[in-house]
Structure formats: structure tokens, C-alpha cells
Amino acid sequence: KIDIMIDFKARHFYDPEDKQGLLNFLFVMLLEGTKKYSDVEFGDAAESRGIGIDVRAGMITLSTLKEDFEFALDLLHEM
């Protein structure tokens, strides 16, 4: 099993005063589909191979089996 955590130097307290919630919105939108996949297709592609992708404000985590690592990285790149 392979687990990857990408931690961005971005946190909600960096949001401009008049745009509170901007970072949260940005990271939630990462799972709303891509050029290649709709949101449902993206989720189905990950789920069909047991790939876990979690997006939180300032962090993306990826969990996959070794044999699906390249496909999981392709999904991550697609985001």
C-alpha cells in the first residue's frame, strides 16, 4: 500500500478578509470533475481500483495499492 500526503503552504487564515472560505472552496472544487472526467466518473475511476483521494483545505491525500500507483498518479495529475 502506498500513501501520499501533499501539504500546501496554504491555510484558511491566509484568505483575504473579504473572501473568507476561498481556500476551502478551491480545494472542494478539485473533486468537481476534470477535463477528462465528470465528478462521478472521477470518483468511479478511483473507487473501481480502491484508490482513496481526500481533499481538505491545504492538503491532498492519496492512498492506493502498489499495482495501481501509476493510475492513481494519473488521477492526481488530472485534478
mmCIF file of N, CA, C and O in Angstrom:
data_model
loop_
_atom_site.group_PDB
_atom_site.id
_atom_site.type_symbol
_atom_site.label_atom_id
_atom_site.label_comp_id
_atom_site.label_asym_id
_atom_site.label_seq_id
_atom_site.Cartn_x
_atom_site.Cartn_y
_atom_site.Cartn_z
ATOM 1 N N LYS A 1 0.848 -1.178 0.000
ATOM 2 C CA LYS A 1 0.000 0.000 0.000
ATOM 3 C C LYS A 1 0.896 1.244 0.000
ATOM 4 O O LYS A 1 1.918 1.289 0.681
ATOM 5 N N ILE A 2 0.467 2.241 -0.753
ATOM 6 C CA ILE A 2 1.208 3.497 -0.845
ATOM 7 C C ILE A 2 0.304 4.643 -0.405
ATOM 8 O O ILE A 2 -0.835 4.750 -0.864
ATOM 9 N N ASP A 3 0.795 5.457 0.498
ATOM 10 C CA ASP A 3 0.068 6.644 0.957
ATOM 11 C C ASP A 3 0.913 7.874 0.670
ATOM 12 O O ASP A 3 2.106 7.895 0.975
ATOM 13 N N ILE A 4 0.282 8.870 0.081
ATOM 14 C CA ILE A 4 0.955 10.131 -0.221
ATOM 15 C C ILE A 4 0.143 11.267 0.392
ATOM 16 O O ILE A 4 -1.076 11.287 0.284
ATOM 17 N N MET A 5 0.844 12.189 1.015
ATOM 18 C CA MET A 5 0.199 13.384 1.548
ATOM 19 C C MET A 5 0.914 14.593 0.967
ATOM 20 O O MET A 5 2.130 14.719 1.085
ATOM 21 N N ILE A 6 0.143 15.448 0.301
ATOM 22 C CA ILE A 6 0.688 16.685 -0.250
ATOM 23 C C ILE A 6 0.153 17.825 0.609
ATOM 24 O O ILE A 6 -1.054 18.043 0.682
ATOM 25 N N ASP A 7 1.060 18.501 1.269
ATOM 26 C CA ASP A 7 0.684 19.587 2.172
ATOM 27 C C ASP A 7 1.116 20.912 1.550
ATOM 28 O O ASP A 7 2.299 21.133 1.318
ATOM 29 N N PHE A 8 0.147 21.754 1.252
ATOM 30 C CA PHE A 8 0.420 23.050 0.637
ATOM 31 C C PHE A 8 0.615 24.107 1.715
ATOM 32 O O PHE A 8 0.002 24.046 2.767
ATOM 33 N N LYS A 9 1.461 25.059 1.426
ATOM 34 C CA LYS A 9 1.632 26.183 2.352
ATOM 35 C C LYS A 9 0.476 27.154 2.135
ATOM 36 O O LYS A 9 0.664 28.285 1.695
ATOM 37 N N ALA A 10 -0.688 26.674 2.420
ATOM 38 C CA ALA A 10 -1.909 27.473 2.264
ATOM 39 C C ALA A 10 -2.853 27.066 3.392
ATOM 40 O O ALA A 10 -3.069 25.880 3.622
ATOM 41 N N ARG A 11 -3.390 28.013 4.066
ATOM 42 C CA ARG A 11 -4.330 27.761 5.155
ATOM 43 C C ARG A 11 -5.430 28.814 5.104
ATOM 44 O O ARG A 11 -5.269 29.887 4.521
ATOM 45 N N HIS A 12 -6.512 28.493 5.739
ATOM 46 C CA HIS A 12 -7.679 29.386 5.697
ATOM 47 C C HIS A 12 -7.377 30.767 6.255
ATOM 48 O O HIS A 12 -7.966 31.757 5.823
ATOM 49 N N PHE A 13 -6.453 30.878 7.184
ATOM 50 C CA PHE A 13 -6.180 32.192 7.775
ATOM 51 C C PHE A 13 -5.424 33.107 6.812
ATOM 52 O O PHE A 13 -5.243 34.278 7.094
ATOM 53 N N TYR A 14 -5.007 32.582 5.664
ATOM 54 C CA TYR A 14 -4.418 33.428 4.624
ATOM 55 C C TYR A 14 -5.476 34.000 3.671
ATOM 56 O O TYR A 14 -5.150 34.810 2.811
ATOM 57 N N ASP A 15 -6.714 33.526 3.788
ATOM 58 C CA ASP A 15 -7.790 34.050 2.941
ATOM 59 C C ASP A 15 -7.922 35.554 3.156
ATOM 60 O O ASP A 15 -7.848 36.031 4.296
ATOM 61 N N PRO A 16 -8.128 36.312 2.065
ATOM 62 C CA PRO A 16 -8.364 37.757 2.234
ATOM 63 C C PRO A 16 -9.585 37.994 3.125
ATOM 64 O O PRO A 16 -10.519 37.185 3.143
ATOM 65 N N GLU A 17 -9.568 39.066 3.853
ATOM 66 C CA GLU A 17 -10.654 39.383 4.795
ATOM 67 C C GLU A 17 -12.024 39.353 4.108
ATOM 68 O O GLU A 17 -13.000 38.874 4.670
ATOM 69 N N ASP A 18 -12.088 39.857 2.883
ATOM 70 C CA ASP A 18 -13.372 39.921 2.182
ATOM 71 C C ASP A 18 -13.681 38.655 1.378
ATOM 72 O O ASP A 18 -14.693 38.591 0.681
ATOM 73 N N LYS A 19 -12.830 37.626 1.486
ATOM 74 C CA LYS A 19 -13.041 36.384 0.745
ATOM 75 C C LYS A 19 -12.814 35.168 1.641
ATOM 76 O O LYS A 19 -12.161 34.196 1.240
ATOM 77 N N GLN A 20 -13.337 35.211 2.843
ATOM 78 C CA GLN A 20 -13.203 34.096 3.769
ATOM 79 C C GLN A 20 -13.854 32.851 3.164
ATOM 80 O O GLN A 20 -14.929 32.920 2.597
ATOM 81 N N GLY A 21 -13.181 31.726 3.258
ATOM 82 C CA GLY A 21 -13.683 30.474 2.698
ATOM 83 C C GLY A 21 -13.139 30.176 1.304
ATOM 84 O O GLY A 21 -13.441 29.136 0.727
ATOM 85 N N LEU A 22 -12.340 31.068 0.759
ATOM 86 C CA LEU A 22 -11.802 30.906 -0.590
ATOM 87 C C LEU A 22 -10.958 29.638 -0.719
ATOM 88 O O LEU A 22 -11.122 28.867 -1.669
ATOM 89 N N LEU A 23 -10.089 29.390 0.217
ATOM 90 C CA LEU A 23 -9.229 28.208 0.161
ATOM 91 C C LEU A 23 -10.068 26.935 0.217
ATOM 92 O O LEU A 23 -9.858 26.009 -0.565
ATOM 93 N N ASN A 24 -11.018 26.887 1.128
ATOM 94 C CA ASN A 24 -11.901 25.728 1.228
ATOM 95 C C ASN A 24 -12.614 25.482 -0.089
ATOM 96 O O ASN A 24 -12.698 24.357 -0.572
ATOM 97 N N PHE A 25 -13.152 26.531 -0.673
ATOM 98 C CA PHE A 25 -13.866 26.438 -1.941
ATOM 99 C C PHE A 25 -12.952 25.879 -3.024
ATOM 100 O O PHE A 25 -13.326 24.974 -3.774
ATOM 101 N N LEU A 26 -11.743 26.396 -3.113
ATOM 102 C CA LEU A 26 -10.795 25.956 -4.125
ATOM 103 C C LEU A 26 -10.521 24.460 -4.012
ATOM 104 O O LEU A 26 -10.573 23.731 -5.002
ATOM 105 N N PHE A 27 -10.259 23.985 -2.817
ATOM 106 C CA PHE A 27 -9.923 22.576 -2.648
ATOM 107 C C PHE A 27 -11.117 21.663 -2.858
ATOM 108 O O PHE A 27 -10.974 20.563 -3.393
ATOM 109 N N VAL A 28 -12.307 22.095 -2.490
ATOM 110 C CA VAL A 28 -13.515 21.304 -2.745
ATOM 111 C C VAL A 28 -13.747 21.188 -4.251
ATOM 112 O O VAL A 28 -14.147 20.140 -4.760
ATOM 113 N N MET A 29 -13.469 22.249 -4.990
ATOM 114 C CA MET A 29 -13.671 22.247 -6.440
ATOM 115 C C MET A 29 -12.747 21.254 -7.147
ATOM 116 O O MET A 29 -13.045 20.824 -8.261
ATOM 117 N N LEU A 30 -11.654 20.874 -6.519
ATOM 118 C CA LEU A 30 -10.738 19.909 -7.141
ATOM 119 C C LEU A 30 -11.408 18.564 -7.410
ATOM 120 O O LEU A 30 -10.971 17.809 -8.274
ATOM 121 N N LEU A 31 -12.456 18.243 -6.673
ATOM 122 C CA LEU A 31 -13.164 16.976 -6.857
ATOM 123 C C LEU A 31 -14.440 17.122 -7.686
ATOM 124 O O LEU A 31 -15.229 16.195 -7.786
ATOM 125 N N GLU A 32 -14.637 18.268 -8.290
ATOM 126 C CA GLU A 32 -15.862 18.526 -9.050
ATOM 127 C C GLU A 32 -15.723 18.213 -10.535
ATOM 128 O O GLU A 32 -16.468 18.738 -11.352
ATOM 129 N N GLY A 33 -14.790 17.363 -10.879
ATOM 130 C CA GLY A 33 -14.616 16.975 -12.268
ATOM 131 C C GLY A 33 -13.371 17.601 -12.867
ATOM 132 O O GLY A 33 -12.805 18.547 -12.334
ATOM 133 N N THR A 34 -12.945 17.028 -13.992
ATOM 134 C CA THR A 34 -11.747 17.482 -14.685
ATOM 135 C C THR A 34 -12.065 17.575 -16.174
ATOM 136 O O THR A 34 -13.202 17.356 -16.587
ATOM 137 N N LYS A 35 -11.073 17.862 -16.980
ATOM 138 C CA LYS A 35 -11.282 17.881 -18.430
ATOM 139 C C LYS A 35 -11.654 16.497 -18.947
ATOM 140 O O LYS A 35 -12.430 16.359 -19.868
ATOM 141 N N LYS A 36 -11.101 15.472 -18.328
ATOM 142 C CA LYS A 36 -11.296 14.094 -18.792
ATOM 143 C C LYS A 36 -12.477 13.389 -18.102
ATOM 144 O O LYS A 36 -13.126 12.547 -18.706
ATOM 145 N N TYR A 37 -12.727 13.710 -16.835
ATOM 146 C CA TYR A 37 -13.745 13.010 -16.043
ATOM 147 C C TYR A 37 -14.767 13.989 -15.460
ATOM 148 O O TYR A 37 -14.389 15.059 -14.992
ATOM 149 N N SER A 38 -16.019 13.563 -15.448
ATOM 150 C CA SER A 38 -17.006 14.304 -14.652
ATOM 151 C C SER A 38 -16.728 13.963 -13.192
ATOM 152 O O SER A 38 -15.927 13.064 -12.897
ATOM 153 N N ASP A 39 -17.395 14.631 -12.269
ATOM 154 C CA ASP A 39 -17.159 14.313 -10.855
ATOM 155 C C ASP A 39 -17.499 12.865 -10.543
ATOM 156 O O ASP A 39 -16.768 12.188 -9.821
ATOM 157 N N VAL A 40 -18.581 12.353 -11.103
ATOM 158 C CA VAL A 40 -18.997 10.965 -10.861
ATOM 159 C C VAL A 40 -18.002 9.998 -11.505
ATOM 160 O O VAL A 40 -17.598 9.004 -10.881
ATOM 161 N N GLU A 41 -17.587 10.279 -12.729
ATOM 162 C CA GLU A 41 -16.617 9.418 -13.411
ATOM 163 C C GLU A 41 -15.281 9.381 -12.667
ATOM 164 O O GLU A 41 -14.655 8.326 -12.555
ATOM 165 N N PHE A 42 -14.864 10.530 -12.159
ATOM 166 C CA PHE A 42 -13.618 10.597 -11.406
ATOM 167 C C PHE A 42 -13.709 9.723 -10.159
ATOM 168 O O PHE A 42 -12.813 8.918 -9.876
ATOM 169 N N GLY A 43 -14.797 9.877 -9.426
ATOM 170 C CA GLY A 43 -14.997 9.069 -8.226
ATOM 171 C C GLY A 43 -15.080 7.589 -8.541
ATOM 172 O O GLY A 43 -14.501 6.766 -7.830
ATOM 173 N N ASP A 44 -15.788 7.241 -9.623
ATOM 174 C CA ASP A 44 -15.909 5.840 -10.029
ATOM 175 C C ASP A 44 -14.555 5.259 -10.442
ATOM 176 O O ASP A 44 -14.246 4.111 -10.120
ATOM 177 N N ALA A 45 -13.752 6.051 -11.168
ATOM 178 C CA ALA A 45 -12.434 5.575 -11.601
ATOM 179 C C ALA A 45 -11.551 5.266 -10.390
ATOM 180 O O ALA A 45 -10.869 4.241 -10.359
ATOM 181 N N ALA A 46 -11.579 6.145 -9.408
ATOM 182 C CA ALA A 46 -10.785 5.921 -8.195
ATOM 183 C C ALA A 46 -11.339 4.737 -7.405
ATOM 184 O O ALA A 46 -10.595 3.830 -7.003
ATOM 185 N N GLU A 47 -12.636 4.729 -7.205
ATOM 186 C CA GLU A 47 -13.266 3.683 -6.391
ATOM 187 C C GLU A 47 -13.119 2.298 -7.015
ATOM 188 O O GLU A 47 -12.949 1.311 -6.301
ATOM 189 N N SER A 48 -13.158 2.217 -8.339
ATOM 190 C CA SER A 48 -13.068 0.915 -9.006
ATOM 191 C C SER A 48 -11.737 0.211 -8.742
ATOM 192 O O SER A 48 -11.637 -1.000 -8.861
ATOM 193 N N ARG A 49 -10.736 0.990 -8.372
ATOM 194 C CA ARG A 49 -9.414 0.410 -8.076
ATOM 195 C C ARG A 49 -9.046 0.551 -6.603
ATOM 196 O O ARG A 49 -7.903 0.307 -6.214
ATOM 197 N N GLY A 50 -9.993 0.964 -5.790
ATOM 198 C CA GLY A 50 -9.737 1.095 -4.357
ATOM 199 C C GLY A 50 -8.815 2.240 -4.004
ATOM 200 O O GLY A 50 -8.133 2.204 -2.986
ATOM 201 N N ILE A 51 -8.792 3.262 -4.851
ATOM 202 C CA ILE A 51 -7.933 4.419 -4.626
ATOM 203 C C ILE A 51 -8.689 5.436 -3.772
ATOM 204 O O ILE A 51 -9.827 5.788 -4.076
ATOM 205 N N GLY A 52 -8.057 5.888 -2.720
ATOM 206 C CA GLY A 52 -8.658 6.904 -1.862
ATOM 207 C C GLY A 52 -8.000 8.248 -2.092
ATOM 208 O O GLY A 52 -6.767 8.359 -2.033
ATOM 209 N N ILE A 53 -8.816 9.249 -2.411
ATOM 210 C CA ILE A 53 -8.309 10.606 -2.572
ATOM 211 C C ILE A 53 -9.134 11.495 -1.655
ATOM 212 O O ILE A 53 -10.357 11.516 -1.735
ATOM 213 N N ASP A 54 -8.446 12.201 -0.776
ATOM 214 C CA ASP A 54 -9.120 13.098 0.163
ATOM 215 C C ASP A 54 -8.554 14.496 -0.029
ATOM 216 O O ASP A 54 -7.337 14.676 -0.091
ATOM 217 N N VAL A 55 -9.442 15.447 -0.154
ATOM 218 C CA VAL A 55 -9.042 16.834 -0.356
ATOM 219 C C VAL A 55 -9.560 17.652 0.811
ATOM 220 O O VAL A 55 -10.749 17.630 1.122
ATOM 221 N N ARG A 56 -8.664 18.358 1.459
ATOM 222 C CA ARG A 56 -9.008 19.276 2.551
ATOM 223 C C ARG A 56 -8.286 20.580 2.292
ATOM 224 O O ARG A 56 -7.338 20.621 1.508
ATOM 225 N N ALA A 57 -8.696 21.599 2.947
ATOM 226 C CA ALA A 57 -8.063 22.906 2.749
ATOM 227 C C ALA A 57 -6.576 22.809 3.040
ATOM 228 O O ALA A 57 -6.164 22.573 4.166
ATOM 229 N N GLY A 58 -5.767 22.942 2.002
ATOM 230 C CA GLY A 58 -4.322 22.926 2.160
ATOM 231 C C GLY A 58 -3.663 21.571 2.070
ATOM 232 O O GLY A 58 -2.458 21.457 2.211
ATOM 233 N N MET A 59 -4.447 20.496 1.808
ATOM 234 C CA MET A 59 -3.860 19.165 1.814
ATOM 235 C C MET A 59 -4.621 18.215 0.888
ATOM 236 O O MET A 59 -5.837 18.259 0.810
ATOM 237 N N ILE A 60 -3.869 17.369 0.188
ATOM 238 C CA ILE A 60 -4.448 16.289 -0.607
ATOM 239 C C ILE A 60 -3.771 15.007 -0.161
ATOM 240 O O ILE A 60 -2.542 14.949 -0.059
ATOM 241 N N THR A 61 -4.570 13.977 0.118
ATOM 242 C CA THR A 61 -4.001 12.679 0.458
ATOM 243 C C THR A 61 -4.451 11.653 -0.578
ATOM 244 O O THR A 61 -5.559 11.721 -1.094
ATOM 245 N N LEU A 62 -3.564 10.725 -0.862
ATOM 246 C CA LEU A 62 -3.811 9.682 -1.846
ATOM 247 C C LEU A 62 -3.396 8.358 -1.231
ATOM 248 O O LEU A 62 -2.315 8.247 -0.638
ATOM 249 N N SER A 63 -4.248 7.352 -1.364
ATOM 250 C CA SER A 63 -3.950 6.026 -0.839
ATOM 251 C C SER A 63 -4.273 5.013 -1.936
ATOM 252 O O SER A 63 -5.372 5.031 -2.500
ATOM 253 N N THR A 64 -3.309 4.158 -2.253
ATOM 254 C CA THR A 64 -3.504 3.204 -3.341
ATOM 255 C C THR A 64 -2.642 1.959 -3.127
ATOM 256 O O THR A 64 -1.680 1.984 -2.359
ATOM 257 N N LEU A 65 -2.982 0.913 -3.828
ATOM 258 C CA LEU A 65 -2.143 -0.270 -3.840
ATOM 259 C C LEU A 65 -1.008 -0.054 -4.831
ATOM 260 O O LEU A 65 -1.131 0.715 -5.789
ATOM 261 N N LYS A 66 0.088 -0.746 -4.614
ATOM 262 C CA LYS A 66 1.271 -0.579 -5.447
ATOM 263 C C LYS A 66 0.964 -0.783 -6.928
ATOM 264 O O LYS A 66 1.428 -0.032 -7.780
ATOM 265 N N GLU A 67 0.153 -1.787 -7.237
ATOM 266 C CA GLU A 67 -0.124 -2.092 -8.649
ATOM 267 C C GLU A 67 -0.976 -1.022 -9.344
ATOM 268 O O GLU A 67 -1.020 -0.966 -10.567
ATOM 269 N N ASP A 68 -1.628 -0.157 -8.577
ATOM 270 C CA ASP A 68 -2.447 0.920 -9.151
ATOM 271 C C ASP A 68 -1.794 2.292 -9.007
ATOM 272 O O ASP A 68 -2.415 3.319 -9.281
ATOM 273 N N PHE A 69 -0.526 2.306 -8.592
ATOM 274 C CA PHE A 69 0.141 3.569 -8.302
ATOM 275 C C PHE A 69 0.178 4.517 -9.503
ATOM 276 O O PHE A 69 -0.137 5.693 -9.385
ATOM 277 N N GLU A 70 0.557 4.025 -10.664
ATOM 278 C CA GLU A 70 0.635 4.892 -11.848
ATOM 279 C C GLU A 70 -0.732 5.464 -12.210
ATOM 280 O O GLU A 70 -0.845 6.644 -12.550
ATOM 281 N N PHE A 71 -1.769 4.636 -12.148
ATOM 282 C CA PHE A 71 -3.126 5.116 -12.441
ATOM 283 C C PHE A 71 -3.538 6.165 -11.412
ATOM 284 O O PHE A 71 -4.142 7.188 -11.758
ATOM 285 N N ALA A 72 -3.208 5.933 -10.151
ATOM 286 C CA ALA A 72 -3.550 6.893 -9.094
ATOM 287 C C ALA A 72 -2.842 8.223 -9.319
ATOM 288 O O ALA A 72 -3.443 9.295 -9.144
ATOM 289 N N LEU A 73 -1.578 8.171 -9.728
ATOM 290 C CA LEU A 73 -0.859 9.406 -10.034
ATOM 291 C C LEU A 73 -1.473 10.127 -11.233
ATOM 292 O O LEU A 73 -1.518 11.362 -11.251
ATOM 293 N N ASP A 74 -1.945 9.375 -12.218
ATOM 294 C CA ASP A 74 -2.635 9.991 -13.356
ATOM 295 C C ASP A 74 -3.895 10.727 -12.898
ATOM 296 O O ASP A 74 -4.184 11.821 -13.368
ATOM 297 N N LEU A 75 -4.646 10.100 -11.974
ATOM 298 C CA LEU A 75 -5.831 10.771 -11.431
ATOM 299 C C LEU A 75 -5.449 12.045 -10.685
ATOM 300 O O LEU A 75 -6.091 13.087 -10.847
ATOM 301 N N LEU A 76 -4.410 11.939 -9.892
ATOM 302 C CA LEU A 76 -3.942 13.097 -9.140
ATOM 303 C C LEU A 76 -3.505 14.214 -10.097
ATOM 304 O O LEU A 76 -3.851 15.377 -9.892
ATOM 305 N N HIS A 77 -2.815 13.853 -11.121
ATOM 306 C CA HIS A 77 -2.378 14.833 -12.132
ATOM 307 C C HIS A 77 -3.590 15.450 -12.835
ATOM 308 O O HIS A 77 -3.589 16.626 -13.151
ATOM 309 N N GLU A 78 -4.601 14.659 -13.079
ATOM 310 C CA GLU A 78 -5.821 15.129 -13.751
ATOM 311 C C GLU A 78 -6.534 16.200 -12.923
ATOM 312 O O GLU A 78 -7.192 17.080 -13.486
ATOM 313 N N MET A 79 -6.382 16.123 -11.618
ATOM 314 C CA MET A 79 -7.042 17.114 -10.744
ATOM 315 C C MET A 79 -6.473 18.485 -11.017
ATOM 316 O O MET A 79 -7.073 19.480 -10.878
#
